[in-house]
Amino acid sequence: MELTTWPQVNMINQKNYYTEYLKRDDQILPLRLQQDERRNQMTTTAKDRDRALAQARPDDLPLPGEPDIDIIDDDVGMEDANGLLTGQDALGSKVIVIHPGSQNLRIGLASDALPKTVPMVIARKWRLSESEEGRGEPKPKRLKLDDGSELEPEKLFGDDFAKLYTTMCAELKVHMRNNKRRVLPNSKELVVNYNRRTPPETISEHNDPLRIDWTELPNNPGDAPGYFTGKEALRIPDTSNPRYKLFWPLQRGWYNEHDYNEKKALYDDVAAIIEEAIKQQLNLRRKKDWAQYGCVFIVPDLYERQYVVQSLEMLMREFGFGKVCFIQESLAATFGAGYTSACVVDIGAQKTSICCVEEGMCIDNSRINLKYGGADVTETFIKMMLFDHFPYSDINLNRRYDFLLAEEIKSKFCTMNEADISVQLFDFHVRASGQDTRKYTFKTYDEVLLAAEGFFQPNIFDNSLKLKGRRKLIQRSQDLYDGSPNDPHSTAQTAIISLISPFASSPASLLLGNGEMNGPAVNTQGRAPPNLFQRFNDDRLSASAVGSPVPDEDDTPAPAADNNANNPVSTLGHAVRDDVLPIISLDTAILTSILHGARSDERKTRDFLGGVMVVGGGSQIPGFHSFLEEKLKELRPGFAKDIMIGTPPRELDPQGVVWKGGSVFGKLRGTNDSWIGRMEYDRLGARVLVYKCMWAW
């Protein structure tokens, strides 16, 4: 007898149950919309074809050998489709390509040949300018005596910098002598003595043909705009009334949380810079017209989810674009240069990213993001010149005109050709608002090369403040279900961090013979065939930078083969990776990326070593490519014949290759699967990225 009249539900038979929920494409909204779009396009094409055939005269019918409309490939070029893809829409004039960086924003229509470059900076009304904050402490920071008086130039930056700089000078001198280059014994004394006793020459403003047009402000401070962006912001006088302070919302490839107190203010500044660039550079003044445009947004290879999600919300909600898609920087670089497989080295102003690309896909475990770039070379070059009694001793990179001057000096005089190293005489002009122009004459010797050599000896860079304010406003992205951090990771990046982290145990085999850590040997892909690693280490010490053998069982264990290929090294937590600044020599980082990207395949290793493509503004130093190639050959003499550093073809500017790839991607008709429409975003939000990204989100 039953105890209740309530109907009892029997247990489900675990051996025989089945469901189709979310197992078919037509049950997933983004995929269903793609199918509907294809079906509508086929229907429209068929109707147009039938209409054309019905209206055409018999003598106008296509010949049997002519191509049919339906068989033309979606991805053919606009000029190759026999006029079928005519009109401005087909040429990418309705697609805006945006590539934000730490120092510059590159933006333009996909139909443009070259992008517009805008400084990624905004100046807002503030109580003090950036050069007046912190009691006017100059940059680079100088040491002072207890009574406030300045030290001698050789002691301005501490003993550590002086020792490292002196060591680099001695090593360069030995290297030049080994290469049979002439080295004068008193070169440094000639430079110091000349710079110490040379006064500047004053030029009145009306006699200066290259005087600067500063940003004009109204006489009434209350009528001054709330903010300026781009070049106008950099040309505001430091002593303007009212005062303006510069904010760089992106620093070292991250959001700049140090200079902001609120997350909303940080996001608003990013949106304001991009919005003003669209209005001024692309002449799209009316925001309501932006719904007719699509947007290709270029993101870093080793991105943070919060950055991509916030960018998608900004493009959809604030700007109101009709459709948006994302592409990674290294993949865009291969699109722009026309490479199918390459190891892309992108040297920007404040970060350097390395990634192996194969057949149109970024290899996840090869991604490396280093926190140094061209701006570090600029600051180090100024420090070295001040060390050698630079005549303009008051230079302060926190002042706007000094910042622009330092960038100009670096781009003009720095080189990595040893043949150009000699005592040389240069000059430059200091142009400040409300002051007469000053012309300085100075001599240089090896500073022009040693500053750029910091890419291979990054300890010379000032890395003390690069993690300041990290995670102050924006926390790590977390999984919706288990709450674990889910930002993308790379075994190559983890290997580098595990090497330099004081919290992680590193194998003893990572140390070179001189006791200096020079590169990770953690192979998280499992054990490799011994013959390949023997090839990596034939002419090198057994404990080399990247290709050293996998540790024995008694050392730090490696994860088991491919089932853990996507997991970081277990000894490193997410908090550790946030607290460790990824800084390592560039040649070591490139070989680490190739080691993890090739996955112990000798053919792929040779392909990547022979296809190293260097892009970005930081790589425009003369002689950089040959210097890097020489460094790689020194580390891997067994692959010396295969190593080759490539440049972007067709005389493309290395700074615009990534943007150019984004414009090519935006004009492809067959890539509509990655476009995010308005309705999809309204219904699914950021979850739509799972179905729309070209990589594993």
XYZ file of C-alpha atoms in Angstrom:
697
model
C 0.000 0.000 0.000
C 1.401 3.370 -1.032
C 1.961 5.961 1.665
C 0.952 8.913 -0.517
C -1.214 9.664 -3.503
C 1.443 12.024 -4.918
C 2.745 10.595 -8.207
C 6.143 9.005 -7.844
C 8.844 9.714 -10.456
C 10.946 6.697 -11.189
C 14.716 6.890 -11.311
C 16.149 7.583 -14.756
C 17.797 4.642 -16.435
C 21.446 5.685 -16.560
C 22.190 3.196 -19.307
C 19.595 4.441 -21.749
C 18.962 8.148 -21.831
C 19.750 10.694 -24.513
C 19.316 14.384 -25.120
C 20.032 16.698 -28.043
C 20.185 19.853 -25.960
C 22.870 22.201 -27.346
C 24.251 19.422 -29.518
C 23.128 20.816 -32.868
C 24.235 24.044 -34.480
C 20.690 25.291 -34.961
C 20.216 25.308 -31.155
C 23.014 27.865 -30.645
C 22.042 31.434 -31.500
C 25.294 32.674 -33.124
C 25.581 29.555 -35.286
C 21.909 29.679 -36.207
C 22.223 33.292 -37.292
C 25.194 32.391 -39.493
C 23.171 29.659 -41.184
C 20.263 32.032 -41.727
C 22.593 34.639 -43.201
C 24.107 32.131 -45.623
C 20.654 30.917 -46.622
C 19.428 34.464 -47.242
C 22.539 35.271 -49.248
C 22.103 32.197 -51.422
C 18.462 33.090 -51.987
C 19.296 36.673 -52.905
C 22.076 35.572 -55.259
C 19.793 33.075 -56.981
C 17.036 35.687 -57.442
C 19.475 38.231 -58.829
C 20.889 35.663 -61.224
C 17.454 34.616 -62.440
C 16.464 38.263 -62.884
C 19.622 38.974 -64.860
C 19.065 35.956 -67.086
C 15.428 36.882 -67.680
C 16.267 40.477 -68.635
C 19.294 39.613 -70.766
C 19.116 39.151 -74.537
C 20.134 35.774 -75.959
C 23.430 37.169 -77.223
C 24.279 38.399 -73.690
C 24.230 34.967 -72.058
C 27.571 33.840 -70.589
C 29.704 31.543 -72.661
C 30.353 28.013 -71.388
C 33.945 28.866 -70.424
C 33.044 31.925 -68.328
C 32.888 31.597 -64.533
C 29.500 31.403 -62.921
C 28.459 33.746 -60.150
C 27.908 30.936 -57.673
C 31.358 29.403 -58.025
C 33.398 32.533 -57.309
C 35.257 32.153 -54.039
C 34.147 34.313 -51.137
C 37.694 35.381 -50.347
C 38.864 36.482 -53.776
C 40.255 39.966 -54.021
C 37.936 42.779 -54.965
C 39.728 43.311 -58.241
C 39.765 39.577 -59.090
C 36.056 38.932 -59.108
C 35.411 40.277 -62.623
C 33.627 43.310 -61.229
C 31.131 41.348 -59.167
C 32.255 42.887 -55.845
C 31.938 46.494 -56.894
C 31.094 49.470 -54.737
C 32.739 51.096 -51.760
C 31.223 48.645 -49.302
C 33.148 45.788 -50.907
C 36.427 47.710 -50.600
C 36.290 47.933 -46.839
C 35.199 51.557 -46.609
C 32.602 50.551 -44.030
C 35.074 48.772 -41.745
C 37.146 50.648 -39.141
C 40.367 48.973 -37.973
C 41.600 49.937 -34.479
C 44.955 48.938 -33.019
C 45.548 50.537 -29.593
C 49.029 50.517 -28.080
C 50.761 51.779 -24.979
C 52.080 54.890 -26.733
C 50.286 55.152 -30.080
C 46.843 54.362 -31.449
C 46.660 53.329 -35.085
C 43.284 53.722 -36.708
C 41.853 53.874 -40.193
C 39.362 52.430 -42.636
C 40.110 49.000 -44.061
C 40.207 50.610 -47.518
C 43.053 52.944 -46.498
C 46.593 52.133 -47.565
C 48.153 53.316 -44.280
C 46.745 53.994 -40.800
C 46.490 57.285 -38.976
C 48.775 57.365 -35.924
C 47.554 59.188 -32.809
C 49.329 59.315 -29.417
C 47.369 57.183 -26.939
C 47.189 59.999 -24.385
C 44.588 62.334 -22.917
C 45.194 65.596 -21.053
C 42.623 66.503 -18.397
C 42.295 69.586 -16.224
C 44.235 68.964 -13.049
C 45.704 70.784 -10.091
C 49.301 70.125 -11.175
C 50.913 68.905 -14.363
C 52.748 65.572 -14.355
C 56.135 67.342 -14.253
C 55.123 69.259 -11.099
C 53.776 66.293 -9.141
C 55.983 64.530 -6.628
C 57.857 67.746 -5.836
C 58.974 67.976 -9.428
C 61.090 64.822 -9.247
C 62.737 64.439 -12.691
C 62.742 61.339 -14.835
C 65.090 59.495 -14.986
C 65.353 59.787 -11.216
C 68.637 61.231 -9.914
C 70.230 60.554 -6.545
C 71.018 63.474 -4.254
C 73.058 64.100 -1.149
C 71.433 64.523 2.258
C 71.550 68.300 1.955
C 69.718 68.175 -1.403
C 72.734 68.988 -3.562
C 73.304 66.980 -6.722
C 75.955 64.316 -7.124
C 78.523 63.996 -9.854
C 77.131 62.648 -13.155
C 78.914 59.315 -12.640
C 77.030 58.803 -9.360
C 73.605 60.116 -10.360
C 72.002 56.696 -10.869
C 73.662 54.597 -8.195
C 76.479 52.092 -8.086
C 74.523 49.251 -9.706
C 73.866 51.210 -12.886
C 77.448 52.494 -12.979
C 78.918 48.983 -12.631
C 76.614 47.464 -15.247
C 77.210 50.325 -17.686
C 80.979 50.118 -17.236
C 80.881 46.341 -17.759
C 78.872 46.724 -20.960
C 81.370 49.318 -22.248
C 84.295 46.958 -21.576
C 82.536 44.007 -23.242
C 81.761 46.082 -26.324
C 85.381 47.203 -26.569
C 86.582 43.584 -26.419
C 84.011 42.523 -29.021
C 85.053 45.308 -31.392
C 88.713 44.390 -31.062
C 87.919 40.744 -31.780
C 86.163 41.895 -34.958
C 89.277 43.877 -35.965
C 87.600 47.241 -35.483
C 89.611 50.266 -34.481
C 89.133 51.325 -30.849
C 90.625 54.563 -29.580
C 91.844 54.217 -25.986
C 90.675 57.678 -24.885
C 87.299 57.828 -26.621
C 85.336 58.253 -23.384
C 87.586 61.068 -22.197
C 87.076 62.939 -25.466
C 83.293 62.686 -25.101
C 83.211 63.691 -21.421
C 85.598 66.634 -21.848
C 83.695 68.038 -24.830
C 80.229 67.648 -23.269
C 81.389 69.176 -19.982
C 82.631 72.455 -21.464
C 80.192 73.130 -24.335
C 77.535 75.782 -23.555
C 74.266 75.984 -25.530
C 73.599 78.515 -28.259
C 70.464 80.648 -27.903
C 68.270 81.235 -30.957
C 65.477 83.808 -30.769
C 62.033 82.504 -31.629
C 61.592 84.590 -34.783
C 64.848 83.164 -36.157
C 63.805 79.542 -35.607
C 62.273 78.171 -38.826
C 61.120 74.955 -37.079
C 59.378 76.505 -34.100
C 56.527 74.519 -32.606
C 52.858 75.486 -32.730
C 51.661 74.898 -29.176
C 48.054 74.095 -28.337
C 46.251 77.382 -27.758
C 44.040 77.819 -24.704
C 41.403 80.545 -24.202
C 42.316 83.555 -22.082
C 39.574 82.706 -19.590
C 40.563 79.475 -17.774
C 36.919 78.633 -17.211
C 36.340 78.373 -20.960
C 39.151 75.844 -21.476
C 38.031 72.390 -22.696
C 37.844 69.597 -20.157
C 40.327 67.466 -22.052
C 42.543 67.203 -25.114
C 43.631 64.005 -26.833
C 46.436 62.926 -29.113
C 49.012 65.387 -30.438
C 47.109 68.363 -29.042
C 47.549 66.955 -25.534
C 51.326 66.611 -25.981
C 51.598 70.210 -27.186
C 49.943 71.823 -24.168
C 52.571 73.912 -22.282
C 53.518 72.425 -18.912
C 52.815 75.769 -17.195
C 49.457 76.381 -18.886
C 46.552 78.067 -17.157
C 44.585 75.997 -16.236
C 46.958 73.112 -15.647
C 46.530 69.861 -17.575
C 47.853 66.453 -16.622
C 48.635 63.720 -19.150
C 47.106 60.284 -18.659
C 48.223 57.212 -20.610
C 45.366 54.702 -20.030
C 47.323 51.769 -21.495
C 50.786 50.985 -20.161
C 52.938 47.932 -20.943
C 49.983 46.273 -22.671
C 47.822 46.498 -19.523
C 45.329 48.997 -18.227
C 47.220 51.730 -16.375
C 45.729 51.274 -12.905
C 48.494 53.198 -11.138
C 47.443 56.676 -12.317
C 43.702 56.196 -11.752
C 41.542 55.940 -8.677
C 38.374 54.696 -10.375
C 37.853 52.009 -12.937
C 35.193 54.018 -14.757
C 37.565 56.967 -15.276
C 40.104 54.609 -16.828
C 37.546 53.124 -19.225
C 36.185 56.585 -20.086
C 39.644 57.835 -21.065
C 40.205 54.912 -23.419
C 36.821 55.532 -25.032
C 37.431 59.293 -25.285
C 40.767 58.873 -27.088
C 39.344 56.403 -29.628
C 36.172 58.445 -30.136
C 38.089 61.660 -30.843
C 40.378 59.781 -33.236
C 37.390 58.470 -35.195
C 35.831 61.924 -35.403
C 38.982 63.853 -36.287
C 41.111 61.388 -38.243
C 38.344 59.527 -40.089
C 36.018 62.546 -40.332
C 33.041 60.594 -38.988
C 31.518 63.359 -36.902
C 28.023 61.991 -36.365
C 27.920 59.120 -33.938
C 24.581 57.860 -35.200
C 26.214 56.990 -38.522
C 28.601 54.564 -36.843
C 25.909 51.864 -36.787
C 26.572 51.406 -40.509
C 30.218 50.526 -39.844
C 31.931 47.380 -38.687
C 35.022 47.392 -36.476
C 38.090 45.135 -36.436
C 39.734 45.459 -33.009
C 43.284 44.116 -32.616
C 44.088 42.615 -29.206
C 47.380 41.266 -27.747
C 48.292 37.617 -28.221
C 48.477 36.995 -24.474
C 45.469 39.153 -23.654
C 43.462 39.562 -20.473
C 39.804 38.627 -20.667
C 38.702 41.770 -18.836
C 40.370 43.877 -21.527
C 38.606 42.091 -24.400
C 35.212 42.068 -22.652
C 35.447 45.769 -21.806
C 36.560 46.618 -25.352
C 33.585 44.729 -26.779
C 31.205 46.584 -24.474
C 32.766 49.932 -25.446
C 32.498 49.228 -29.178
C 28.924 47.968 -28.976
C 27.357 50.127 -26.275
C 29.216 53.443 -26.410
C 30.175 53.605 -30.075
C 27.219 51.642 -31.454
C 29.024 49.816 -34.254
C 26.905 47.471 -36.334
C 29.323 44.559 -35.992
C 32.653 43.874 -34.293
C 35.351 41.225 -34.598
C 38.663 40.615 -32.832
C 42.027 39.454 -34.158
C 45.309 38.827 -32.345
C 48.368 40.979 -33.046
C 50.725 38.258 -34.292
C 48.094 36.771 -36.574
C 47.366 40.234 -37.957
C 51.095 40.745 -38.575
C 51.245 37.610 -40.739
C 48.154 38.792 -42.626
C 49.787 42.145 -43.276
C 53.130 40.697 -44.373
C 51.705 37.762 -46.326
C 53.407 35.042 -44.235
C 51.782 31.657 -43.655
C 54.119 30.541 -40.863
C 56.406 32.785 -38.835
C 57.727 33.593 -35.395
C 56.442 37.136 -34.946
C 58.470 39.447 -32.683
C 56.526 42.661 -32.060
C 58.641 45.283 -30.256
C 56.414 48.120 -29.137
C 56.990 51.159 -26.978
C 56.556 49.415 -23.620
C 56.053 45.712 -24.319
C 57.509 43.055 -26.580
C 55.348 40.138 -27.649
C 56.557 36.944 -29.308
C 54.341 34.286 -30.838
C 54.662 31.500 -33.388
C 51.973 31.521 -36.072
C 51.289 28.467 -38.200
C 48.715 28.218 -40.963
C 46.643 31.149 -39.769
C 46.565 30.218 -36.073
C 48.579 31.480 -33.125
C 50.190 28.598 -31.229
C 48.922 29.211 -27.701
C 51.858 27.769 -25.797
C 54.393 29.860 -27.721
C 53.006 33.250 -26.620
C 55.399 35.422 -24.612
C 54.827 38.950 -23.361
C 57.833 40.902 -22.050
C 57.462 44.249 -20.311
C 60.077 46.348 -22.055
C 60.262 48.184 -25.359
C 61.425 51.275 -27.174
C 60.542 53.637 -24.322
C 62.987 51.798 -22.044
C 65.716 52.277 -24.661
C 64.933 56.010 -24.727
C 65.196 56.374 -20.943
C 68.378 54.278 -20.767
C 69.972 56.290 -23.573
C 69.299 59.521 -21.673
C 70.764 58.004 -18.488
C 73.911 56.941 -20.310
C 74.301 60.382 -21.857
C 73.845 62.056 -18.475
C 76.448 59.653 -17.076
C 78.851 61.007 -19.709
C 78.153 64.688 -18.829
C 75.308 65.378 -21.266
C 75.240 69.181 -21.758
C 71.439 69.383 -21.300
C 71.643 68.085 -17.736
C 68.147 69.330 -16.778
C 66.348 67.002 -19.163
C 63.192 65.597 -17.577
C 61.105 63.010 -19.419
C 58.076 64.032 -17.366
C 58.079 67.343 -19.255
C 56.243 67.093 -22.541
C 58.771 68.826 -24.746
C 61.630 66.853 -23.186
C 59.749 63.597 -23.749
C 59.326 64.388 -27.455
C 62.945 65.545 -27.654
C 64.237 62.291 -26.132
C 62.232 60.214 -28.615
C 63.620 62.304 -31.465
C 67.229 61.946 -30.250
C 66.853 58.183 -29.852
C 65.393 57.699 -33.338
C 68.097 59.859 -34.947
C 71.267 58.716 -33.226
C 70.819 55.190 -31.843
C 72.279 52.378 -33.921
C 73.362 48.753 -33.530
C 75.999 48.795 -36.259
C 79.415 48.423 -34.682
C 80.974 50.073 -37.729
C 79.267 53.344 -36.731
C 80.707 53.376 -33.213
C 83.188 56.226 -32.992
C 83.388 59.636 -31.389
C 80.758 61.631 -33.298
C 79.454 65.166 -33.019
C 75.689 65.793 -32.999
C 73.354 68.630 -32.147
C 69.732 69.099 -31.137
C 67.344 71.956 -30.345
C 65.312 72.435 -27.171
C 62.055 74.225 -27.894
C 59.928 75.100 -24.857
C 56.820 77.268 -24.738
C 57.605 80.890 -23.866
C 61.388 80.374 -24.081
C 64.000 80.974 -26.736
C 65.249 77.958 -28.635
C 68.496 76.481 -27.312
C 70.881 74.625 -29.594
C 73.093 72.052 -27.876
C 76.122 70.355 -29.381
C 77.354 67.091 -27.899
C 79.530 64.090 -28.638
C 78.675 60.417 -28.313
C 80.650 57.204 -28.440
C 79.201 53.818 -27.497
C 76.020 55.086 -25.779
C 74.137 54.922 -29.083
C 74.630 51.136 -29.217
C 74.630 50.146 -25.557
C 71.185 51.666 -24.917
C 69.613 49.478 -27.618
C 71.626 46.494 -26.376
C 69.382 46.631 -23.312
C 67.025 44.321 -25.226
C 69.628 41.614 -24.658
C 70.688 42.793 -21.169
C 67.385 44.064 -19.717
C 68.883 44.565 -16.255
C 70.119 47.939 -17.496
C 66.491 49.089 -17.766
C 64.692 50.679 -14.818
C 62.042 48.068 -13.937
C 61.289 49.260 -10.403
C 57.887 50.881 -11.050
C 56.444 48.653 -13.751
C 54.282 46.591 -11.378
C 53.192 49.528 -9.225
C 49.402 49.712 -8.970
C 48.884 46.331 -10.609
C 45.465 44.828 -9.736
C 44.521 47.966 -7.815
C 41.271 48.469 -9.764
C 40.763 45.500 -12.081
C 40.879 41.999 -10.668
C 41.665 38.831 -12.553
C 38.923 37.322 -14.660
C 37.355 34.315 -12.945
C 35.439 31.318 -14.196
C 31.698 31.655 -13.741
C 31.275 28.175 -12.260
C 34.264 27.324 -10.093
C 35.672 30.826 -9.481
C 39.177 29.955 -10.657
C 41.166 32.508 -12.704
C 40.649 31.866 -16.409
C 42.914 34.361 -18.167
C 44.830 32.684 -21.008
C 48.262 31.358 -20.212
C 51.195 29.989 -22.137
C 53.716 27.369 -21.152
C 56.487 29.486 -22.680
C 55.495 32.494 -20.553
C 55.166 30.275 -17.488
C 58.635 28.836 -18.078
C 60.126 32.329 -18.149
C 58.290 33.420 -15.016
C 59.273 30.232 -13.197
C 62.892 31.006 -13.999
C 62.933 34.558 -12.650
C 60.387 34.090 -9.871
C 61.812 34.012 -6.341
C 58.771 31.966 -5.268
C 59.223 29.067 -7.702
C 61.931 26.465 -7.495
C 64.067 26.445 -10.632
C 66.147 23.465 -11.726
C 69.849 23.800 -11.184
C 70.385 23.139 -14.876
C 69.015 26.609 -15.654
C 72.243 28.227 -14.472
C 74.999 28.946 -16.916
C 78.612 28.313 -16.111
C 79.018 31.887 -14.819
C 76.136 31.448 -12.397
C 73.819 33.770 -14.283
C 70.298 32.785 -15.181
C 69.935 33.340 -18.874
C 66.887 31.436 -19.994
C 64.299 28.816 -19.051
C 64.829 25.172 -19.705
C 61.495 24.012 -18.330
C 59.896 21.873 -20.995
C 56.265 21.557 -20.051
C 55.386 19.553 -23.130
C 56.847 16.320 -21.804
C 60.084 14.599 -22.641
C 61.512 15.204 -26.073
C 63.563 12.821 -28.182
C 67.172 13.061 -27.009
C 68.573 13.498 -30.506
C 66.800 16.829 -31.071
C 67.872 18.308 -27.779
C 71.355 17.030 -28.483
C 71.249 19.072 -31.700
C 70.162 22.110 -29.701
C 73.156 21.780 -27.400
C 75.960 20.466 -29.622
C 78.134 23.590 -29.502
C 76.788 25.112 -26.328
C 77.163 24.368 -22.631
C 74.991 21.517 -21.476
C 72.945 23.986 -19.426
C 72.081 26.425 -22.189
C 69.515 29.177 -22.270
C 66.500 27.485 -23.734
C 67.225 24.104 -25.183
C 68.797 22.351 -22.223
C 67.692 18.790 -21.554
C 64.590 18.063 -19.546
C 65.386 17.684 -15.817
C 65.661 14.211 -14.369
C 62.943 12.667 -12.269
C 64.585 14.008 -9.110
C 64.363 17.594 -10.348
C 61.306 19.734 -10.978
C 58.883 17.442 -12.781
C 57.309 18.303 -16.089
C 53.597 17.696 -16.728
C 52.685 14.526 -18.505
C 52.719 14.885 -22.291
C 49.744 16.433 -24.084
C 46.967 15.942 -21.567
C 48.374 18.807 -19.493
C 49.581 20.918 -22.388
C 47.161 23.714 -21.592
C 47.854 23.860 -17.871
C 50.514 26.126 -16.352
C 53.370 24.767 -14.309
C 51.831 23.586 -11.068
C 54.410 25.333 -8.898
C 53.241 28.749 -10.083
C 50.009 30.231 -8.826
C 48.135 33.052 -10.526
C 49.144 35.475 -7.780
C 52.808 34.651 -8.386
C 52.468 35.364 -12.088
C 50.935 38.749 -11.264
C 53.742 39.632 -8.872
C 56.629 38.693 -11.178
C 57.623 41.032 -13.983
C 58.459 39.034 -17.146
C 61.857 40.472 -18.081
C 64.422 38.365 -19.923
C 66.793 38.832 -22.843
C 65.104 38.983 -26.244
C 67.137 36.231 -27.915
C 66.414 33.829 -25.070
C 62.700 34.648 -25.223
C 62.560 34.014 -28.987
C 64.187 30.596 -28.657
C 61.881 29.741 -25.758
C 58.825 30.614 -27.854
C 60.071 28.524 -30.784
C 60.894 25.581 -28.495
C 57.355 25.503 -27.104
C 55.737 26.300 -30.456
C 57.575 23.600 -32.426
C 56.756 20.937 -29.823
C 59.988 18.989 -30.416
C 59.438 18.881 -34.179
C 62.763 19.566 -35.912
C 61.131 20.624 -39.184
C 58.921 23.181 -37.455
C 61.883 24.408 -35.438
C 63.823 25.107 -38.618
C 60.806 26.756 -40.229
C 60.283 29.115 -37.296
C 63.992 29.919 -36.988
C 64.060 30.744 -40.677
C 60.910 32.861 -40.454
C 61.509 35.210 -37.535
C 59.644 38.391 -38.491
C 60.428 41.525 -36.456
C 57.795 44.284 -36.472
C 56.940 47.260 -34.299
C 58.440 50.695 -33.838
C 61.056 49.492 -31.367
C 62.748 47.442 -34.102
C 63.531 50.413 -36.353
C 67.004 50.941 -34.873
C 69.562 50.590 -37.708
C 71.388 47.270 -37.570
C 68.942 45.680 -35.140
C 68.040 42.738 -37.370
C 71.621 41.686 -38.068
C 72.518 42.093 -34.380
C 69.592 39.879 -33.334
C 70.505 37.289 -35.951
C 74.067 37.181 -34.644
C 72.840 36.710 -31.065
C 70.554 33.826 -32.072
C 73.360 32.120 -33.963
C 75.609 32.403 -30.922
C 73.006 30.630 -28.792
C 72.163 27.998 -31.421
C 75.230 27.373 -33.612
C 73.761 24.066 -34.762
C 70.962 25.953 -36.526
C 73.135 28.825 -37.802
C 72.350 28.067 -41.454
C 68.594 28.128 -40.798
C 68.312 31.288 -38.688
C 67.134 34.292 -40.662
C 65.508 37.520 -39.485
C 62.870 38.711 -41.914
C 61.400 42.157 -42.424
C 57.916 43.022 -43.666
C 57.847 42.786 -47.465
C 56.779 45.411 -49.983
C 58.565 48.188 -48.073
C 55.871 48.209 -45.401
C 56.467 50.322 -42.311
C 57.124 47.882 -39.435
C 54.930 50.017 -37.186
C 51.880 49.560 -39.413
C 52.159 45.893 -40.365
C 49.805 44.721 -37.603
C 47.208 47.340 -38.535
C 47.573 46.433 -42.211
C 46.845 42.814 -41.376
C 43.699 43.887 -39.538
C 42.548 45.806 -42.621
C 43.158 42.759 -44.837
C 41.206 40.615 -42.388
C 38.321 43.109 -42.369
C 37.972 42.971 -46.164
C 37.736 39.176 -46.429
C 34.204 38.092 -47.233
C 34.655 34.584 -45.880
C 35.397 35.756 -42.342
C 31.834 36.688 -41.479
C 31.790 33.832 -38.960
C 33.859 35.951 -36.558
C 31.691 39.080 -36.738
C 29.612 39.823 -33.636
C 26.277 41.423 -34.464
C 24.167 43.726 -32.352
C 21.397 41.215 -31.657
C 23.850 38.506 -30.611
C 25.553 40.819 -28.157
C 22.272 42.093 -26.740
C 21.123 38.555 -26.000
C 24.349 36.811 -24.983
C 26.721 39.593 -23.951
C 30.377 38.604 -23.654
C 29.428 34.902 -23.797
C 29.179 35.258 -27.574
C 32.997 35.410 -27.700
C 33.089 31.636 -27.139
C 31.544 31.121 -30.578
C 33.014 34.106 -32.416
C 36.717 34.267 -31.553
C 39.153 32.657 -33.989
C 41.037 31.196 -31.031
C 39.985 29.176 -27.984
C 38.314 31.742 -25.748
